[in-house]
Amino acid sequence: MRPRFHPTGRALVLASLGLVLAVLSVVVSSQLAPLWVVFWIVFALALAVDFLRIGSGRHFRASLSLPPTLPVGRECAVPLRIEETRGKTHLTDVAISLSADLDPIPQTRVEIAEGRADLLLPMRVQRRGRVRVHSVHLRYRGPFGLVQCTVVLALDAESVGVPDIAPVQEAAIRFFGSSDFRSGLKIERILGEGSEFESLREYLPGHDPRVIDWKASARHKRLFVRQFRAERNHQILLGLDVGRLMGEPLAGIPKLDHAVHAALLLGYVGLRTGDRVGSYAFDSQFRGYFPPRSGVHAFPALRAQVASLEYGHDETNFTLGLTDLAGRLDRRSLVVVLSDFVDAVTAELMVENLDRLARRHLVIFVALRDPLFGEVTRRSPRTAGDVHRAAVLQGMVQEREKVLRRLRRSGIVCIDAEPLAVRTQLLNRYLDVKRRERIA
């Protein structure tokens, strides 16, 4: 796009002042005529100097170091370099033109000193998929601030919004970084609670006498106890609802992306602990299936499958989706269904089908709670509008609890948590289920 030149607000104010002087020289006294003539000559010269010093606007260059992928929901600093080929100094307003799936970047003012300026753009992707940074808009003025030039520099940089796996990496360090970590769970957390033999150790006061290994004790002539660990090689299926309701934003990104992040964290930990992990996606119909696999080497394929899920626009058909999901399981499994609901009426079919699924499999149902629900108990209403709003939210909370109580009566493990807490709660429930061997 060609540079655009236009007068600034300062120039318009001075021009108005010149017109006032011209009118006064006619109405009040002709002696004022030389004054407004001199004023307009000086004003015209200043405009000319500004226009000449501002240049053609074609001497700017911009380069953006946009990475090939950006994590959804996490702010990243992306370097932008602006160069002025003549090596001059300008105080420039910078605005960035972005695609709709990127958070807007506030306009900023930078000094291009000695022909170059480097700045970091805070970029945050709202949804998975391709995103573009179209152009950078520069606006700068001449030395007198009378003429303004706007330059649009094309960037046409493209990236892909992908699930944020930083929590997965943090979990790997937290759970698997220590040398005493075996089978995906710290030994001291699961010894004595599983059914798979782990090792022998010398008896200490406080050990359960029932786990004393008398044969080993006789051989060594001192008491030894058997230690057990949670059984491995269970099957976990991550059921992702990709329907219309899951596309609604919550805490800045769609509910589906919160579910994807939680599913990937659980999937990674499950693979590391020796379980087989797969995924299944549905809305009004089947949308994707990743057969359960074992080993950490399966995680990239699982991540790619989950990251490719599109945001659905149809209402979720739980009867079709959960029936098809159950038909793909050849043995008792841990099924984690990540979904959401609005009220007890619309959730009726969901409850019926989850109840049917729970008769054969262990089911964990994960719902994403809107942080607004927490405000019902945290805030005191001050106006009539606040009272009405609190009453509506309280009604929604009660409807939600009614559905969750029905699910719990069916033996389903329920998690109803805000986005920032859902990953930790899901992981803790999985570890608890594994220690108690509820899947077997």
Tab-separated table of C-alpha atoms in Angstrom:
chain	number	residue	atom	x	y	z
A	1	MET	CA	0.000	0.000	0.000
A	2	ARG	CA	1.280	3.461	-0.895
A	3	PRO	CA	2.179	5.839	1.975
A	4	ARG	CA	-0.564	8.274	2.977
A	5	PHE	CA	0.181	11.879	3.965
A	6	HIS	CA	-2.248	14.040	5.920
A	7	PRO	CA	-2.146	17.037	8.258
A	8	THR	CA	-2.016	16.519	11.991
A	9	GLY	CA	-4.342	17.984	14.590
A	10	ARG	CA	-1.715	20.624	15.328
A	11	ALA	CA	-1.715	21.737	11.684
A	12	LEU	CA	-5.503	22.023	11.663
A	13	VAL	CA	-5.482	24.127	14.841
A	14	LEU	CA	-2.847	26.494	13.407
A	15	ALA	CA	-4.738	26.762	10.118
A	16	SER	CA	-7.888	27.685	12.051
A	17	LEU	CA	-5.918	30.340	13.920
A	18	GLY	CA	-4.703	31.764	10.594
A	19	LEU	CA	-8.275	32.000	9.339
A	20	VAL	CA	-9.288	33.849	12.506
A	21	LEU	CA	-6.484	36.380	11.929
A	22	ALA	CA	-7.609	36.870	8.321
A	23	VAL	CA	-11.202	37.522	9.412
A	24	LEU	CA	-10.088	39.926	12.140
A	25	SER	CA	-8.003	41.923	9.625
A	26	VAL	CA	-11.171	42.508	7.599
A	27	VAL	CA	-13.678	43.021	10.412
A	28	VAL	CA	-11.601	44.761	13.091
A	29	SER	CA	-8.650	46.537	11.481
A	30	SER	CA	-6.741	46.334	8.224
A	31	GLN	CA	-3.548	46.836	10.236
A	32	LEU	CA	-3.766	43.141	11.129
A	33	ALA	CA	-3.352	42.147	7.463
A	34	PRO	CA	0.487	41.972	7.545
A	35	LEU	CA	0.243	39.782	10.644
A	36	TRP	CA	-1.903	37.078	9.060
A	37	VAL	CA	0.134	37.232	5.821
A	38	VAL	CA	3.345	36.602	7.777
A	39	PHE	CA	1.598	33.876	9.747
A	40	TRP	CA	0.523	32.037	6.580
A	41	ILE	CA	3.972	32.367	5.010
A	42	VAL	CA	5.631	30.887	8.101
A	43	PHE	CA	2.959	28.195	8.319
A	44	ALA	CA	3.411	27.251	4.659
A	45	LEU	CA	7.200	27.081	5.059
A	46	ALA	CA	6.832	24.858	8.145
A	47	LEU	CA	4.483	22.559	6.219
A	48	ALA	CA	6.976	22.371	3.361
A	49	VAL	CA	9.859	21.547	5.714
A	50	ASP	CA	7.795	18.850	7.427
A	51	PHE	CA	6.784	17.346	4.102
A	52	LEU	CA	10.362	17.321	2.793
A	53	ARG	CA	11.848	15.934	6.010
A	54	ILE	CA	9.223	13.250	6.396
A	55	GLY	CA	10.365	11.596	3.189
A	56	SER	CA	8.489	9.380	0.775
A	57	GLY	CA	7.588	6.777	3.395
A	58	ARG	CA	9.181	4.047	1.276
A	59	HIS	CA	12.367	3.740	3.292
A	60	PHE	CA	10.912	1.520	6.040
A	61	ARG	CA	11.337	-2.248	6.316
A	62	ALA	CA	9.811	-4.651	8.846
A	63	SER	CA	10.551	-8.275	9.697
A	64	LEU	CA	8.673	-10.496	12.147
A	65	SER	CA	10.238	-13.646	13.646
A	66	LEU	CA	6.995	-15.596	14.016
A	67	PRO	CA	7.494	-19.211	15.182
A	68	PRO	CA	5.787	-21.973	13.153
A	69	THR	CA	3.527	-22.852	16.112
A	70	LEU	CA	2.007	-20.865	18.977
A	71	PRO	CA	0.469	-22.468	22.092
A	72	VAL	CA	-3.220	-21.745	22.582
A	73	GLY	CA	-3.985	-19.596	25.599
A	74	ARG	CA	-0.383	-18.744	26.498
A	75	GLU	CA	1.152	-15.363	25.712
A	76	CYS	CA	4.373	-15.469	23.694
A	77	ALA	CA	6.805	-12.640	22.961
A	78	VAL	CA	7.443	-12.409	19.207
A	79	PRO	CA	10.336	-10.199	17.985
A	80	LEU	CA	9.569	-7.453	15.456
A	81	ARG	CA	12.321	-5.391	13.831
A	82	ILE	CA	11.621	-2.075	12.083
A	83	GLU	CA	14.363	-0.521	9.964
A	84	GLU	CA	14.706	2.909	8.387
A	85	THR	CA	17.157	2.540	5.513
A	86	ARG	CA	18.363	6.162	5.705
A	87	GLY	CA	19.497	5.692	9.313
A	88	LYS	CA	17.348	8.540	10.656
A	89	THR	CA	15.568	8.732	14.002
A	90	HIS	CA	11.777	8.794	14.213
A	91	LEU	CA	9.229	8.611	16.998
A	92	THR	CA	6.733	6.194	15.487
A	93	ASP	CA	3.329	4.795	16.438
A	94	VAL	CA	3.173	1.075	15.654
A	95	ALA	CA	-0.056	-0.888	15.143
A	96	ILE	CA	-0.325	-4.535	14.086
A	97	SER	CA	-3.013	-6.038	11.839
A	98	LEU	CA	-3.837	-9.594	12.972
A	99	SER	CA	-6.289	-12.374	12.198
A	100	ALA	CA	-9.316	-12.647	14.483
A	101	ASP	CA	-7.975	-15.677	16.381
A	102	LEU	CA	-5.125	-13.639	17.878
A	103	ASP	CA	-5.629	-11.266	20.799
A	104	PRO	CA	-5.406	-7.620	19.652
A	105	ILE	CA	-2.049	-5.979	20.295
A	106	PRO	CA	-2.305	-2.443	21.728
A	107	GLN	CA	-0.807	0.356	19.655
A	108	THR	CA	2.588	1.333	20.948
A	109	ARG	CA	5.043	4.181	20.377
A	110	VAL	CA	8.689	3.383	19.692
A	111	GLU	CA	11.754	5.380	18.800
A	112	ILE	CA	13.520	4.235	15.666
A	113	ALA	CA	17.014	5.299	16.679
A	114	GLU	CA	19.787	5.298	14.094
A	115	GLY	CA	17.608	3.483	11.619
A	116	ARG	CA	16.466	0.509	13.718
A	117	ALA	CA	14.037	-0.464	16.470
A	118	ASP	CA	13.454	-3.884	18.032
A	119	LEU	CA	10.355	-4.675	20.033
A	120	LEU	CA	8.581	-7.740	21.408
A	121	LEU	CA	4.943	-8.254	20.482
A	122	PRO	CA	2.761	-10.058	23.062
A	123	MET	CA	0.882	-12.650	21.006
A	124	ARG	CA	-1.775	-14.964	22.370
A	125	VAL	CA	-3.700	-17.428	20.224
A	126	GLN	CA	-7.365	-17.881	21.124
A	127	ARG	CA	-8.104	-21.014	19.069
A	128	ARG	CA	-6.262	-23.839	17.375
A	129	GLY	CA	-5.654	-23.528	13.646
A	130	ARG	CA	-3.862	-21.188	11.273
A	131	VAL	CA	-3.335	-17.574	12.312
A	132	ARG	CA	-1.821	-14.699	10.350
A	133	VAL	CA	-0.086	-11.434	11.091
A	134	HIS	CA	-1.054	-9.368	8.080
A	135	SER	CA	0.863	-6.103	8.345
A	136	VAL	CA	2.427	-3.458	10.543
A	137	HIS	CA	1.154	0.126	10.383
A	138	LEU	CA	3.662	2.909	11.077
A	139	ARG	CA	2.628	6.498	11.694
A	140	TYR	CA	5.211	9.222	12.180
A	141	ARG	CA	5.426	13.027	11.926
A	142	GLY	CA	7.751	15.659	10.598
A	143	PRO	CA	9.982	17.765	12.892
A	144	PHE	CA	7.282	20.422	13.435
A	145	GLY	CA	4.491	17.871	13.899
A	146	LEU	CA	2.358	19.344	11.101
A	147	VAL	CA	2.461	16.537	8.519
A	148	GLN	CA	1.836	12.906	9.316
A	149	CYS	CA	2.714	9.886	7.196
A	150	THR	CA	1.121	6.441	7.517
A	151	VAL	CA	3.024	3.487	6.078
A	152	VAL	CA	1.640	-0.048	5.840
A	153	LEU	CA	4.307	-2.752	5.611
A	154	ALA	CA	3.125	-6.218	4.615
A	155	LEU	CA	4.301	-9.046	6.864
A	156	ASP	CA	2.077	-11.954	5.759
A	157	ALA	CA	3.515	-14.124	8.515
A	158	GLU	CA	1.643	-17.335	9.306
A	159	SER	CA	1.676	-19.675	12.276
A	160	VAL	CA	-0.457	-22.484	13.665
A	161	GLY	CA	-2.187	-22.440	17.030
A	162	VAL	CA	-1.509	-25.751	18.773
A	163	PRO	CA	-2.387	-27.195	22.199
A	164	ASP	CA	-0.227	-25.855	24.993
A	165	ILE	CA	1.967	-28.743	26.158
A	166	ALA	CA	3.955	-26.681	28.659
A	167	PRO	CA	1.902	-28.182	31.547
A	168	VAL	CA	2.765	-31.639	30.211
A	169	GLN	CA	6.456	-30.772	30.286
A	170	GLU	CA	6.108	-29.357	33.798
A	171	ALA	CA	4.362	-32.549	34.897
A	172	ALA	CA	7.164	-34.618	33.406
A	173	ILE	CA	9.696	-32.720	35.511
A	174	ARG	CA	7.548	-32.789	38.631
A	175	PHE	CA	6.464	-36.431	38.504
A	176	PHE	CA	9.217	-38.176	36.577
A	177	GLY	CA	12.332	-36.180	37.358
A	178	SER	CA	13.356	-37.924	40.558
A	179	SER	CA	15.535	-41.025	40.531
A	180	ASP	CA	13.174	-42.920	42.837
A	181	PHE	CA	10.381	-42.707	40.307
A	182	ARG	CA	9.274	-46.063	38.884
A	183	SER	CA	6.316	-47.185	36.860
A	184	GLY	CA	5.003	-43.635	36.662
A	185	LEU	CA	4.252	-43.268	40.375
A	186	LYS	CA	6.558	-42.582	43.282
A	187	ILE	CA	7.101	-45.888	45.022
A	188	GLU	CA	6.370	-44.570	48.480
A	189	ARG	CA	2.954	-43.401	47.303
A	190	ILE	CA	1.776	-46.786	46.030
A	191	LEU	CA	3.665	-49.470	47.923
A	192	GLY	CA	1.263	-51.772	49.718
A	193	GLU	CA	-1.738	-50.500	47.744
A	194	GLY	CA	-1.338	-52.475	44.520
A	195	SER	CA	-1.445	-56.106	43.491
A	196	GLU	CA	1.666	-56.306	41.314
A	197	PHE	CA	4.771	-57.495	43.198
A	198	GLU	CA	7.507	-54.860	43.332
A	199	SER	CA	10.294	-55.948	45.686
A	200	LEU	CA	11.296	-57.186	49.113
A	201	ARG	CA	12.482	-54.967	51.897
A	202	GLU	CA	13.481	-55.510	55.491
A	203	TYR	CA	10.663	-55.426	58.000
A	204	LEU	CA	10.339	-52.255	60.065
A	205	PRO	CA	7.972	-51.459	62.933
A	206	GLY	CA	4.677	-50.322	61.465
A	207	HIS	CA	4.672	-52.685	58.478
A	208	ASP	CA	1.599	-54.849	58.060
A	209	PRO	CA	2.481	-58.349	59.358
A	210	ARG	CA	0.254	-59.837	56.659
A	211	VAL	CA	2.788	-58.917	53.950
A	212	ILE	CA	5.730	-60.659	55.640
A	213	ASP	CA	7.395	-63.089	53.224
A	214	TRP	CA	8.160	-66.006	55.528
A	215	LYS	CA	10.193	-67.986	52.985
A	216	ALA	CA	12.489	-65.052	52.224
A	217	SER	CA	12.715	-64.289	55.948
A	218	ALA	CA	13.804	-67.884	56.657
A	219	ARG	CA	16.500	-67.737	53.978
A	220	HIS	CA	17.935	-64.451	55.246
A	221	LYS	CA	17.294	-65.173	58.930
A	222	ARG	CA	15.565	-61.825	59.386
A	223	LEU	CA	12.096	-60.540	58.560
A	224	PHE	CA	11.304	-59.281	55.034
A	225	VAL	CA	8.053	-57.867	53.699
A	226	ARG	CA	6.667	-57.888	50.185
A	227	GLN	CA	6.059	-54.537	48.490
A	228	PHE	CA	3.495	-54.105	45.760
A	229	ARG	CA	2.780	-51.498	43.126
A	230	ALA	CA	-0.273	-50.511	41.179
A	231	GLU	CA	-0.936	-52.704	38.191
A	232	ARG	CA	0.020	-51.296	34.806
A	233	ASN	CA	-1.199	-51.823	31.228
A	234	HIS	CA	-4.699	-50.514	31.877
A	235	GLN	CA	-6.612	-49.014	28.965
A	236	ILE	CA	-7.574	-45.325	29.038
A	237	LEU	CA	-9.818	-43.683	26.460
A	238	LEU	CA	-10.131	-39.898	26.375
A	239	GLY	CA	-13.609	-38.994	25.121
A	240	LEU	CA	-13.701	-35.422	23.808
A	241	ASP	CA	-16.981	-33.643	23.133
A	242	VAL	CA	-16.325	-31.230	20.240
A	243	GLY	CA	-19.916	-29.980	19.942
A	244	ARG	CA	-21.225	-26.426	19.800
A	245	LEU	CA	-21.208	-25.860	23.559
A	246	MET	CA	-17.518	-26.781	23.792
A	247	GLY	CA	-16.647	-24.062	21.279
A	248	GLU	CA	-17.772	-21.296	23.625
A	249	PRO	CA	-14.952	-19.238	25.169
A	250	LEU	CA	-14.063	-19.715	28.805
A	251	ALA	CA	-11.191	-17.802	30.423
A	252	GLY	CA	-10.111	-16.503	27.028
A	253	ILE	CA	-10.052	-19.715	24.970
A	254	PRO	CA	-12.703	-22.266	23.888
A	255	LYS	CA	-13.791	-24.910	26.383
A	256	LEU	CA	-12.585	-27.551	23.935
A	257	ASP	CA	-9.018	-26.302	24.203
A	258	HIS	CA	-9.143	-26.494	27.997
A	259	ALA	CA	-10.362	-30.078	27.572
A	260	VAL	CA	-7.598	-30.834	25.063
A	261	HIS	CA	-4.922	-29.530	27.446
A	262	ALA	CA	-6.271	-31.652	30.310
A	263	ALA	CA	-6.564	-34.722	28.071
A	264	LEU	CA	-2.989	-34.407	26.819
A	265	LEU	CA	-1.636	-34.072	30.344
A	266	LEU	CA	-3.487	-37.181	31.478
A	267	GLY	CA	-2.507	-38.995	28.282
A	268	TYR	CA	1.167	-38.295	28.798
A	269	VAL	CA	1.157	-39.363	32.442
A	270	GLY	CA	-0.848	-42.467	31.537
A	271	LEU	CA	1.658	-43.474	28.870
A	272	ARG	CA	4.553	-42.884	31.241
A	273	THR	CA	2.927	-45.024	33.929
A	274	GLY	CA	2.639	-47.988	31.566
A	275	ASP	CA	-1.018	-47.669	30.554
A	276	ARG	CA	-2.439	-47.717	27.040
A	277	VAL	CA	-4.024	-44.409	26.012
A	278	GLY	CA	-6.340	-43.526	23.126
A	279	SER	CA	-8.813	-40.789	22.223
A	280	TYR	CA	-12.283	-40.501	20.734
A	281	ALA	CA	-14.022	-37.317	19.534
A	282	PHE	CA	-17.677	-36.733	18.706
A	283	ASP	CA	-20.423	-34.151	18.403
A	284	SER	CA	-23.498	-34.978	16.310
A	285	GLN	CA	-21.397	-37.755	14.766
A	286	PHE	CA	-18.053	-39.496	15.046
A	287	ARG	CA	-15.160	-37.013	14.560
A	288	GLY	CA	-11.958	-38.905	15.288
A	289	TYR	CA	-10.440	-41.972	16.919
A	290	PHE	CA	-6.947	-42.804	18.110
A	291	PRO	CA	-6.666	-46.495	19.099
A	292	PRO	CA	-5.144	-47.037	22.551
A	293	ARG	CA	-1.374	-47.430	22.413
A	294	SER	CA	1.333	-47.864	24.987
A	295	GLY	CA	4.704	-46.209	25.470
A	296	VAL	CA	5.753	-42.567	25.550
A	297	HIS	CA	6.664	-42.804	21.853
A	298	ALA	CA	2.897	-42.821	21.152
A	299	PHE	CA	2.406	-39.356	22.666
A	300	PRO	CA	3.346	-37.301	19.536
A	301	ALA	CA	0.765	-39.226	17.501
A	302	LEU	CA	-1.854	-38.754	20.227
A	303	ARG	CA	-1.069	-35.041	20.394
A	304	ALA	CA	-1.325	-34.683	16.609
A	305	GLN	CA	-4.681	-36.472	16.552
A	306	VAL	CA	-6.155	-34.349	19.335
A	307	ALA	CA	-4.697	-31.114	17.937
A	308	SER	CA	-6.388	-31.756	14.577
A	309	LEU	CA	-9.894	-31.758	16.075
A	310	GLU	CA	-12.076	-29.007	14.645
A	311	TYR	CA	-14.544	-26.881	16.564
A	312	GLY	CA	-18.004	-28.294	15.976
A	313	HIS	CA	-21.166	-26.311	15.320
A	314	ASP	CA	-23.694	-29.089	15.960
A	315	GLU	CA	-25.397	-30.149	19.168
A	316	THR	CA	-23.708	-33.158	20.749
A	317	ASN	CA	-25.424	-36.517	20.249
A	318	PHE	CA	-24.401	-38.435	23.380
A	319	THR	CA	-26.390	-41.521	22.418
A	320	LEU	CA	-24.555	-41.939	19.131
A	321	GLY	CA	-21.158	-40.833	20.422
A	322	LEU	CA	-20.963	-42.839	23.654
A	323	THR	CA	-22.521	-45.954	22.102
A	324	ASP	CA	-19.952	-45.923	19.310
A	325	LEU	CA	-17.184	-45.253	21.838
A	326	ALA	CA	-18.238	-48.227	23.985
A	327	GLY	CA	-18.332	-50.474	20.923
A	328	ARG	CA	-14.636	-49.833	20.303
A	329	LEU	CA	-13.575	-51.061	23.756
A	330	ASP	CA	-12.831	-54.774	24.040
A	331	ARG	CA	-12.203	-54.817	27.800
A	332	ARG	CA	-12.935	-52.831	30.942
A	333	SER	CA	-11.300	-49.437	30.592
A	334	LEU	CA	-11.025	-46.047	32.198
A	335	VAL	CA	-13.137	-43.714	30.059
A	336	VAL	CA	-12.606	-39.989	30.633
A	337	VAL	CA	-15.414	-37.924	29.101
A	338	LEU	CA	-14.605	-34.214	28.802
A	339	SER	CA	-17.790	-32.288	28.092
A	340	ASP	CA	-20.158	-29.704	29.541
A	341	PHE	CA	-23.863	-29.038	29.955
A	342	VAL	CA	-26.196	-26.135	30.656
A	343	ASP	CA	-29.048	-27.544	32.745
A	344	ALA	CA	-30.657	-30.785	33.893
A	345	VAL	CA	-33.118	-30.927	30.988
A	346	THR	CA	-30.544	-30.702	28.198
A	347	ALA	CA	-28.240	-33.073	30.116
A	348	GLU	CA	-30.825	-35.876	30.371
A	349	LEU	CA	-29.524	-37.918	27.420
A	350	MET	CA	-25.954	-37.336	28.532
A	351	VAL	CA	-26.727	-38.741	31.999
A	352	GLU	CA	-28.541	-41.796	30.601
A	353	ASN	CA	-25.701	-42.715	28.255
A	354	LEU	CA	-22.970	-42.116	30.826
A	355	ASP	CA	-24.891	-44.345	33.234
A	356	ARG	CA	-25.015	-47.090	30.589
A	357	LEU	CA	-21.294	-46.702	29.901
A	358	ALA	CA	-20.466	-46.888	33.623
A	359	ARG	CA	-22.047	-50.346	33.948
A	360	ARG	CA	-19.021	-51.888	32.245
A	361	HIS	CA	-16.272	-49.273	32.470
A	362	LEU	CA	-14.927	-46.880	35.059
A	363	VAL	CA	-15.997	-43.401	33.939
A	364	ILE	CA	-14.552	-40.030	34.916
A	365	PHE	CA	-16.759	-37.148	33.799
A	366	VAL	CA	-15.015	-33.782	33.505
A	367	ALA	CA	-17.074	-30.584	33.269
A	368	LEU	CA	-15.638	-27.099	32.912
A	369	ARG	CA	-17.097	-24.731	35.470
A	370	ASP	CA	-17.471	-21.074	34.547
A	371	PRO	CA	-15.576	-18.865	37.052
A	372	LEU	CA	-18.730	-16.720	37.237
A	373	PHE	CA	-20.385	-19.461	39.290
A	374	GLY	CA	-17.856	-18.873	42.051
A	375	GLU	CA	-18.893	-15.247	42.315
A	376	VAL	CA	-22.248	-16.306	43.756
A	377	THR	CA	-20.598	-17.163	47.062
A	378	ARG	CA	-17.709	-14.704	46.937
A	379	ARG	CA	-19.596	-11.465	46.302
A	380	SER	CA	-22.371	-9.731	48.164
A	381	PRO	CA	-25.021	-8.151	45.893
A	382	ARG	CA	-25.231	-4.368	46.179
A	383	THR	CA	-27.833	-3.420	43.574
A	384	ALA	CA	-31.064	-4.901	42.256
A	385	GLY	CA	-29.179	-5.975	39.127
A	386	ASP	CA	-26.633	-7.802	41.269
A	387	VAL	CA	-29.420	-9.609	43.131
A	388	HIS	CA	-31.049	-10.738	39.884
A	389	ARG	CA	-27.728	-11.862	38.461
A	390	ALA	CA	-26.862	-13.785	41.623
A	391	ALA	CA	-30.272	-15.491	41.587
A	392	VAL	CA	-29.794	-16.629	37.978
A	393	LEU	CA	-26.286	-17.928	38.667
A	394	GLN	CA	-27.444	-19.670	41.841
A	395	GLY	CA	-30.158	-21.435	39.863
A	396	MET	CA	-27.618	-22.605	37.294
A	397	VAL	CA	-25.312	-23.876	40.046
A	398	GLN	CA	-28.160	-25.854	41.627
A	399	GLU	CA	-29.102	-27.382	38.257
A	400	ARG	CA	-25.483	-28.319	37.732
A	401	GLU	CA	-25.200	-29.978	41.142
A	402	LYS	CA	-28.382	-31.933	40.475
A	403	VAL	CA	-26.863	-33.468	37.327
A	404	LEU	CA	-23.557	-34.252	39.046
A	405	ARG	CA	-25.345	-35.959	41.958
A	406	ARG	CA	-27.157	-38.256	39.521
A	407	LEU	CA	-23.868	-39.147	37.855
A	408	ARG	CA	-22.174	-39.888	41.179
A	409	ARG	CA	-25.033	-42.199	42.178
A	410	SER	CA	-24.200	-44.212	39.052
A	411	GLY	CA	-20.632	-44.701	40.260
A	412	ILE	CA	-19.172	-42.076	37.945
A	413	VAL	CA	-16.244	-40.014	39.201
A	414	CYS	CA	-17.167	-36.358	38.596
A	415	ILE	CA	-14.873	-33.369	38.263
A	416	ASP	CA	-16.472	-29.936	38.034
A	417	ALA	CA	-13.640	-27.430	38.103
A	418	GLU	CA	-12.640	-24.055	36.736
A	419	PRO	CA	-10.252	-24.086	33.755
A	420	LEU	CA	-7.085	-23.419	35.751
A	421	ALA	CA	-7.825	-26.263	38.182
A	422	VAL	CA	-9.244	-28.955	35.925
A	423	ARG	CA	-5.900	-30.403	34.807
A	424	THR	CA	-4.578	-30.888	38.324
A	425	GLN	CA	-7.847	-32.368	39.594
A	426	LEU	CA	-8.070	-34.794	36.672
A	427	LEU	CA	-4.497	-35.957	37.164
A	428	ASN	CA	-5.023	-36.442	40.909
A	429	ARG	CA	-8.194	-38.468	40.312
A	430	TYR	CA	-6.373	-40.657	37.791
A	431	LEU	CA	-3.514	-41.332	40.217
A	432	ASP	CA	-6.020	-42.126	42.962
A	433	VAL	CA	-7.935	-44.512	40.685
A	434	LYS	CA	-4.699	-46.181	39.679
A	435	ARG	CA	-3.488	-46.626	43.260
A	436	ARG	CA	-6.811	-48.121	44.298
A	437	GLU	CA	-6.852	-50.341	41.189
A	438	ARG	CA	-10.438	-49.428	40.377
A	439	ILE	CA	-9.931	-50.062	36.667
A	440	ALA	CA	-9.218	-53.786	37.016
